[in-house]
GROMACS .gro file of C-alpha atoms in nm:
model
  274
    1UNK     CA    1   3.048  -2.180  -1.981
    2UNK     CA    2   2.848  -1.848  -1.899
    3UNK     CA    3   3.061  -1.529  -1.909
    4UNK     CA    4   3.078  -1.439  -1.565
    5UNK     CA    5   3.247  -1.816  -1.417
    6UNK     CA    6   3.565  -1.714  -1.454
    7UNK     CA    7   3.513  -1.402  -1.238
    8UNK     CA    8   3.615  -1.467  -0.925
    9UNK     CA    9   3.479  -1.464  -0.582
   10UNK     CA   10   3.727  -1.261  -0.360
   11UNK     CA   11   3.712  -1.171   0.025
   12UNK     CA   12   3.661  -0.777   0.068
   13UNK     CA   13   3.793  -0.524   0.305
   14UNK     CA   14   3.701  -0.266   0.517
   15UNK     CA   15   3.822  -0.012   0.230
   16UNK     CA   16   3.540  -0.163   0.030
   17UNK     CA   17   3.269   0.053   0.198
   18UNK     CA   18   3.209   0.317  -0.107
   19UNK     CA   19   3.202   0.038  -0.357
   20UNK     CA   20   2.940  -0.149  -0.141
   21UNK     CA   21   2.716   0.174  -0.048
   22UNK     CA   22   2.702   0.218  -0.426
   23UNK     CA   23   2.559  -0.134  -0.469
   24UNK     CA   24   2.318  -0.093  -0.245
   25UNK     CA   25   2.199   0.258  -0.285
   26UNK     CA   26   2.171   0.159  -0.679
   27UNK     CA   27   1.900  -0.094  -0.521
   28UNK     CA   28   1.715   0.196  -0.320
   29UNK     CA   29   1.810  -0.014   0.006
   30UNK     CA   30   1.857   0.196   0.304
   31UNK     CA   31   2.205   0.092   0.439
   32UNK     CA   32   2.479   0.376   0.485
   33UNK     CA   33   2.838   0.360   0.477
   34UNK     CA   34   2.889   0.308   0.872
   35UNK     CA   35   2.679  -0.012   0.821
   36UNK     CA   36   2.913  -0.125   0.515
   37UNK     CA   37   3.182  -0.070   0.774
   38UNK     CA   38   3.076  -0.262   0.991
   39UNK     CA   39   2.996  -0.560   0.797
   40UNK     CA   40   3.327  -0.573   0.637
   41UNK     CA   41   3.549  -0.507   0.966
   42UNK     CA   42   3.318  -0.799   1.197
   43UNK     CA   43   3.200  -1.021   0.928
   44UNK     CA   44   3.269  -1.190   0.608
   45UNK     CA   45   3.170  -1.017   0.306
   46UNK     CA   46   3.229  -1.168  -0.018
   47UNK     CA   47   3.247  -1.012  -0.424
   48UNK     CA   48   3.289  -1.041  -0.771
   49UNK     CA   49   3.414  -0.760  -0.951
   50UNK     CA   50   3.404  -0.656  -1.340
   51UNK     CA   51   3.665  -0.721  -1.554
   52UNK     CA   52   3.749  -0.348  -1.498
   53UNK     CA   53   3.765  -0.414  -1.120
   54UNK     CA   54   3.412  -0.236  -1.067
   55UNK     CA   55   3.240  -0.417  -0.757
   56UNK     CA   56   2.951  -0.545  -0.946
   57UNK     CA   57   2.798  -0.848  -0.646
   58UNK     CA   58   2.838  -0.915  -0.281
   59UNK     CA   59   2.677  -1.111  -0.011
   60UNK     CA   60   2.808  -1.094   0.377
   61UNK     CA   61   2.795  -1.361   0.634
   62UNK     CA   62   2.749  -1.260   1.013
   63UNK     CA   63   2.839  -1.450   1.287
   64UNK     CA   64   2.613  -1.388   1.593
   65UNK     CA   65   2.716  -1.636   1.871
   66UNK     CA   66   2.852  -1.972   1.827
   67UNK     CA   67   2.576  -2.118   1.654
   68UNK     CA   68   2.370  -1.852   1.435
   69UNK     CA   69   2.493  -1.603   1.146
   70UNK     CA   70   2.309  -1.399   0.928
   71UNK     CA   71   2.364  -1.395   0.522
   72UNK     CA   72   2.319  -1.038   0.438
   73UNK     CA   73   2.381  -0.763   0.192
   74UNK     CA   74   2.344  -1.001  -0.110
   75UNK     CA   75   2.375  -0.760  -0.364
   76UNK     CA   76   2.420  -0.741  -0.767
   77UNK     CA   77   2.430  -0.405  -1.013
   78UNK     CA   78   2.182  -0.412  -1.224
   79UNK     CA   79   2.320  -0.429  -1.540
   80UNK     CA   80   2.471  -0.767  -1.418
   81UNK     CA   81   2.155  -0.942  -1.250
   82UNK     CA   82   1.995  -1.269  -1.355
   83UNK     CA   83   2.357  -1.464  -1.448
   84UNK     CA   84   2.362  -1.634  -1.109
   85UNK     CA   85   2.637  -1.454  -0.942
   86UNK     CA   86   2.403  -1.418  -0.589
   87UNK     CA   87   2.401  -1.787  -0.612
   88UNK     CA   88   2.751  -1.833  -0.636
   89UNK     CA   89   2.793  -1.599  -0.304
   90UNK     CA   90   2.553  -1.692  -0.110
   91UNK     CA   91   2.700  -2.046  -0.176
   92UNK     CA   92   3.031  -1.939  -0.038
   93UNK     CA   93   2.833  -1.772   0.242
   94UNK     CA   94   2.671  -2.129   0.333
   95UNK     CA   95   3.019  -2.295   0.268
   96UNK     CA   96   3.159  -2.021   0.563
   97UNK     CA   97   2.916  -2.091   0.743
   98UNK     CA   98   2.948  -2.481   0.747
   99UNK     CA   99   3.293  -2.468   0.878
  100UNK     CA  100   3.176  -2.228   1.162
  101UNK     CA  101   2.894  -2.497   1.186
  102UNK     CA  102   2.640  -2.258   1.263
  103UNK     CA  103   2.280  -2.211   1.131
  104UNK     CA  104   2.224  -1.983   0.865
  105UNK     CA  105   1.929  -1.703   0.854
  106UNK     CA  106   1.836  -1.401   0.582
  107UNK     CA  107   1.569  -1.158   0.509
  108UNK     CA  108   1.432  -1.209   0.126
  109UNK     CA  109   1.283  -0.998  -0.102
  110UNK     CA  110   0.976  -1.233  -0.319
  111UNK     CA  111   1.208  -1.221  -0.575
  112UNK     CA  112   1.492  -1.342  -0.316
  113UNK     CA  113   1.312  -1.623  -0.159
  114UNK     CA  114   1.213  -1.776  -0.554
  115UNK     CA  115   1.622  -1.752  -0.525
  116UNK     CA  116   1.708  -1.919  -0.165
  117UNK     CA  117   1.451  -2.174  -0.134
  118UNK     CA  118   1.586  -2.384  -0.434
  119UNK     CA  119   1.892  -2.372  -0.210
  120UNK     CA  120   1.764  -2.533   0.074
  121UNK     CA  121   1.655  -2.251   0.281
  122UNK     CA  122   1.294  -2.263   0.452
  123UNK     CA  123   1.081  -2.003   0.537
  124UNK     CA  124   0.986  -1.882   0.827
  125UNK     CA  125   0.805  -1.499   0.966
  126UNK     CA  126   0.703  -1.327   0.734
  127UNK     CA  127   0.774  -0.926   0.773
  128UNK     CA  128   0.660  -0.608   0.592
  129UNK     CA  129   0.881  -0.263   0.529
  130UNK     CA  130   0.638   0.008   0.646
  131UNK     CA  131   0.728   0.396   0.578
  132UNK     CA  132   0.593   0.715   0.705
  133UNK     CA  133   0.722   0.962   0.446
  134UNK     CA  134   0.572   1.293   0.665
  135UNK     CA  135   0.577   1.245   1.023
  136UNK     CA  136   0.401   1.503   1.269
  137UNK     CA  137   0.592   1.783   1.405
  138UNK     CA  138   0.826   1.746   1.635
  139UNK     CA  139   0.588   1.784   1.929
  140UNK     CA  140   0.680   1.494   2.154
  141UNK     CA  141   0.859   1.559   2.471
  142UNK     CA  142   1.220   1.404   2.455
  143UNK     CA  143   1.154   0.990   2.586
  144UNK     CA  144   1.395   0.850   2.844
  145UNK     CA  145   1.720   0.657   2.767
  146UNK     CA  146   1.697   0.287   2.750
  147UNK     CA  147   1.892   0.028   2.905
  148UNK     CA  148   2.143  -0.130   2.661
  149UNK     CA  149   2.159  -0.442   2.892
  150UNK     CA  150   1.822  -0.501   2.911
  151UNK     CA  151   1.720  -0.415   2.537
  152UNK     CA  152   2.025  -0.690   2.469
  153UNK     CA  153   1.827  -0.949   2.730
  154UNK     CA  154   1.489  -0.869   2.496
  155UNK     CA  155   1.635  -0.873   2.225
  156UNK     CA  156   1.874  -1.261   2.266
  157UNK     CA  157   1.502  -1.361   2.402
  158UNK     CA  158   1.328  -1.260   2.067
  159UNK     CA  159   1.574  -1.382   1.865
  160UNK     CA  160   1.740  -1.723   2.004
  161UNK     CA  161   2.098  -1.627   1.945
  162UNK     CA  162   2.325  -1.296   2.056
  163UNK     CA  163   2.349  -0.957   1.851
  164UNK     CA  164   2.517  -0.791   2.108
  165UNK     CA  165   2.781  -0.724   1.879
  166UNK     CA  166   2.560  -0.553   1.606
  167UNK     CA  167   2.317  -0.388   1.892
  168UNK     CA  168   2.606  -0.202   2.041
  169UNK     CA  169   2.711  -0.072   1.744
  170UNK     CA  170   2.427   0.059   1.622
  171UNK     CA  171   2.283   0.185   1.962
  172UNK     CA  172   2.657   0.372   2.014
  173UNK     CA  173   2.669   0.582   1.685
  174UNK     CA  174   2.614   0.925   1.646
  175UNK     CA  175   2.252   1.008   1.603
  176UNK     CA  176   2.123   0.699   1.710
  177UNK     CA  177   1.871   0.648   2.023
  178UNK     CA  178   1.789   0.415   2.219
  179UNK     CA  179   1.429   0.490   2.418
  180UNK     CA  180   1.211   0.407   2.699
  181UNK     CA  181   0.850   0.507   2.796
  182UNK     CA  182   0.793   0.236   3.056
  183UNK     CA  183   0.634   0.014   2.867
  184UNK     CA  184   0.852  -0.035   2.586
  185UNK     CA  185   1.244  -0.056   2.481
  186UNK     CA  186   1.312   0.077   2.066
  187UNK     CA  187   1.635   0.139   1.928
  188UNK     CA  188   1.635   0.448   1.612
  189UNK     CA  189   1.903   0.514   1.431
  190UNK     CA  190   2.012   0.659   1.065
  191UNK     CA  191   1.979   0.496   0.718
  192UNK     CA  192   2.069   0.638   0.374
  193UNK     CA  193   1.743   0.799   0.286
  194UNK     CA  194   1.541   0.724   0.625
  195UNK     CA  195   1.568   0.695   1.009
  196UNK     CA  196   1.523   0.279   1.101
  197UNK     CA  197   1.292   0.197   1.422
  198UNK     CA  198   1.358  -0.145   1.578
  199UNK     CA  199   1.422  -0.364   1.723
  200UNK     CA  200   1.099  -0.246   1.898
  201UNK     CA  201   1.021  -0.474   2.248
  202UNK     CA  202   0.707  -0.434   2.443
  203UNK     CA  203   0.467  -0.593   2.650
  204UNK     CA  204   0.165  -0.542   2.406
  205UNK     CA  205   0.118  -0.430   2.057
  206UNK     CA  206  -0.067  -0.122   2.210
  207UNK     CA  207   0.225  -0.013   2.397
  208UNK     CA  208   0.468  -0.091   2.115
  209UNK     CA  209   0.260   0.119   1.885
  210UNK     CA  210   0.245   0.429   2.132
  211UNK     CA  211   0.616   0.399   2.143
  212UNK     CA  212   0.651   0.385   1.774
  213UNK     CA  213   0.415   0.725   1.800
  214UNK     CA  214   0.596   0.922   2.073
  215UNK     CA  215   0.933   0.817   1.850
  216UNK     CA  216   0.779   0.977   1.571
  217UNK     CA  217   0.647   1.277   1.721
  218UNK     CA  218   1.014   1.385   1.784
  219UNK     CA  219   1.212   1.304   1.482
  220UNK     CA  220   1.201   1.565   1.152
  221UNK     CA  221   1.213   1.293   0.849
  222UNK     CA  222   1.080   1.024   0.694
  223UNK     CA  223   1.098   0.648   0.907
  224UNK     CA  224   1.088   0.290   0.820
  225UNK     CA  225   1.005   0.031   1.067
  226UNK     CA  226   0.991  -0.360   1.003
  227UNK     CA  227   0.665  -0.567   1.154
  228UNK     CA  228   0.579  -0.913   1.153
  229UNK     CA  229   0.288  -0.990   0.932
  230UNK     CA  230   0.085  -1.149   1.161
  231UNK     CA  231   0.117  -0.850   1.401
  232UNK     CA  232  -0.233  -0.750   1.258
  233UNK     CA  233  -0.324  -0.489   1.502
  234UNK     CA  234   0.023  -0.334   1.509
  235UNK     CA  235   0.002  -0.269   1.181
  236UNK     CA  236  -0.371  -0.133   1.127
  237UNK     CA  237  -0.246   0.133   1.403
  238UNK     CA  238   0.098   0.188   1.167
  239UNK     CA  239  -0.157   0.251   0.910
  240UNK     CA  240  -0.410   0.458   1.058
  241UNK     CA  241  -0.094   0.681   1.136
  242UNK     CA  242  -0.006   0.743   0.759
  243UNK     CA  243   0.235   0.425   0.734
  244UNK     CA  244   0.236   0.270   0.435
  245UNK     CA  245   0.408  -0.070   0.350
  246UNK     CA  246   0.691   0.022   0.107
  247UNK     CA  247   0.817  -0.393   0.062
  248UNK     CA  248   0.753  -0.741   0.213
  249UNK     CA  249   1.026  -0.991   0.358
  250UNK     CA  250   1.042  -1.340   0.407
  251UNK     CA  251   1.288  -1.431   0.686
  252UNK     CA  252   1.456  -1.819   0.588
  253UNK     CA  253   1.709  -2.018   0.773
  254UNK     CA  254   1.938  -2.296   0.620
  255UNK     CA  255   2.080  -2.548   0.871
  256UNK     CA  256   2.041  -2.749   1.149
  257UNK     CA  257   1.682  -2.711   1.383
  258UNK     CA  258   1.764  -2.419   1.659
  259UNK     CA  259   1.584  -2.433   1.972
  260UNK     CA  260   1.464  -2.022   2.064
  261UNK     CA  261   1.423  -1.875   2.390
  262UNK     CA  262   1.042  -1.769   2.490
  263UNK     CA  263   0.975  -1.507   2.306
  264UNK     CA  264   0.852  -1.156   2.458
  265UNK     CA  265   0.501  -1.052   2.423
  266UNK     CA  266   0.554  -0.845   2.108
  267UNK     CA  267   0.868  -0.780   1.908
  268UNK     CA  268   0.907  -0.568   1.613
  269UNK     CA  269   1.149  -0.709   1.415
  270UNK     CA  270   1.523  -0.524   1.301
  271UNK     CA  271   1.789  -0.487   1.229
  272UNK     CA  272   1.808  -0.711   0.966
  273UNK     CA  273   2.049  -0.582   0.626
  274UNK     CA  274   1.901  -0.825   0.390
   0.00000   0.00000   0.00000
């Protein structure tokens, strides 16, 4: 029997923020402390601690709707990796999630995916991290408000299921904005190390990546953004702008076939926590 089955996998807590944030800042991810919160108060977050009660592993299962969650924030400290505790989580994930009966989906590192498709999951968009580490002076003049109903209607449309839940959080915390230029709806709010852009919805990848520029031209620090690989031209513009892709993902789903709404014209993809 390996050394780490008789750990056990317990249920955590909202007061299990700092011990999560330290997980995932130990893995360079971007996540904060609000976002911890949030997982752990409105979904299902799962660990495995040390023998000396240290957090050491965690995965999180969101419920979006009645028939869609997303496994998230599978996590293990370094100095524990490779002794299949992410399996045995994001196994009780899928277990949750078969008693909700709902269809699972996750962002995956490569490394990840090797992990999740022996599992059953199936691949599906593929997306790349892209950073801009200096962004131009805060030039821009300040872009209108957006409409939190109709960056919810874009976004259920994009997606096939409901984030309302998650998009109101995020879109309602301090520092966060949520922008309009006419042409296209993006949501930006605060990270660990970086300010996150997206979900970005627009009616062409032109307009989407003039938004992603006027965004820019008014914020102070570095920004990460999340784009769909095939989203060629999108991304030679991201590029051309000093972006530079920092990782890729490969979004998977486990379950039952979903049927998805039409999707928009262009959609940059986020929020995701994987």
């Amino acid at each position: 029997m390996d050394a780490t089955d008789d750990l056990a996998i317990v249920q955590l807590g909202p007061e299990e923020a700092a011990g999560g944030l330290a997980l995932s800042s130990e893995a360079h991810w971007n996540q904060n402390e609000a976002d911890w919160s949030f997982f752990l108060s409105s979904g299902t977050v799962f660990g495995i601690r040390a023998p000396d009660h240290r957090l050491i592993a965690t995965a999180a299962l969101m419920p979006y709707g009645a028939s869609d969650a997303w496994i998230s924030m599978v996590l293990v400290a370094a100095s524990w990796r490779r002794r299949g505790l992410a399996t045995r989580l994001v196994d009780e994930c899928l277990k949750k999630a078969r008693s909700l009966g709902v269809t699972c989906w996750l962002d995956a590192t490569p490394a990840g995916a090797a992990v999740y498709g022996p599992l059953g999951f199936a691949p599906t968009i593929q997306l790349r991290r892209m950073r801009l580490d200096l962004p131009p002076a805060m030039t821009g003049a300040p872009l209108p408000r957006g409409k939190l109903g109709d960056f919810i209607t874009c976004d259920i449309s994009a997606m096939g299921f409901d984030r309302r839940t998650l998009l109101e959080e995020l879109a309602g915390r301090p520092g966060s904005r949520l922008v309009s230029n006419g042409d296209a709806l993006a949501l930006v709010r605060s990270g660990r190390t970086a300010r996150h852009i997206g979900p970005v919805f627009a009616e062409s990848s032109a307009h989407a990546l003039k938004m992603v520029r006027d965004i820019a031209a008014s914020e102070a620090g570095p920004l990460l953004i999340d784009a769909v690989t095939t989203q060629h031209g999108f991304l030679e513009g991201l590029a051309e702008c000093g972006w530079r892709e920092e990782r890729p993902f490969q979004r998977m789903w486990f379950g039952r076939t979903t049927s998805h709404a039409d999707e928009p014209p262009f959609a940059v993809a986020g929020p995701e926590y994987g």
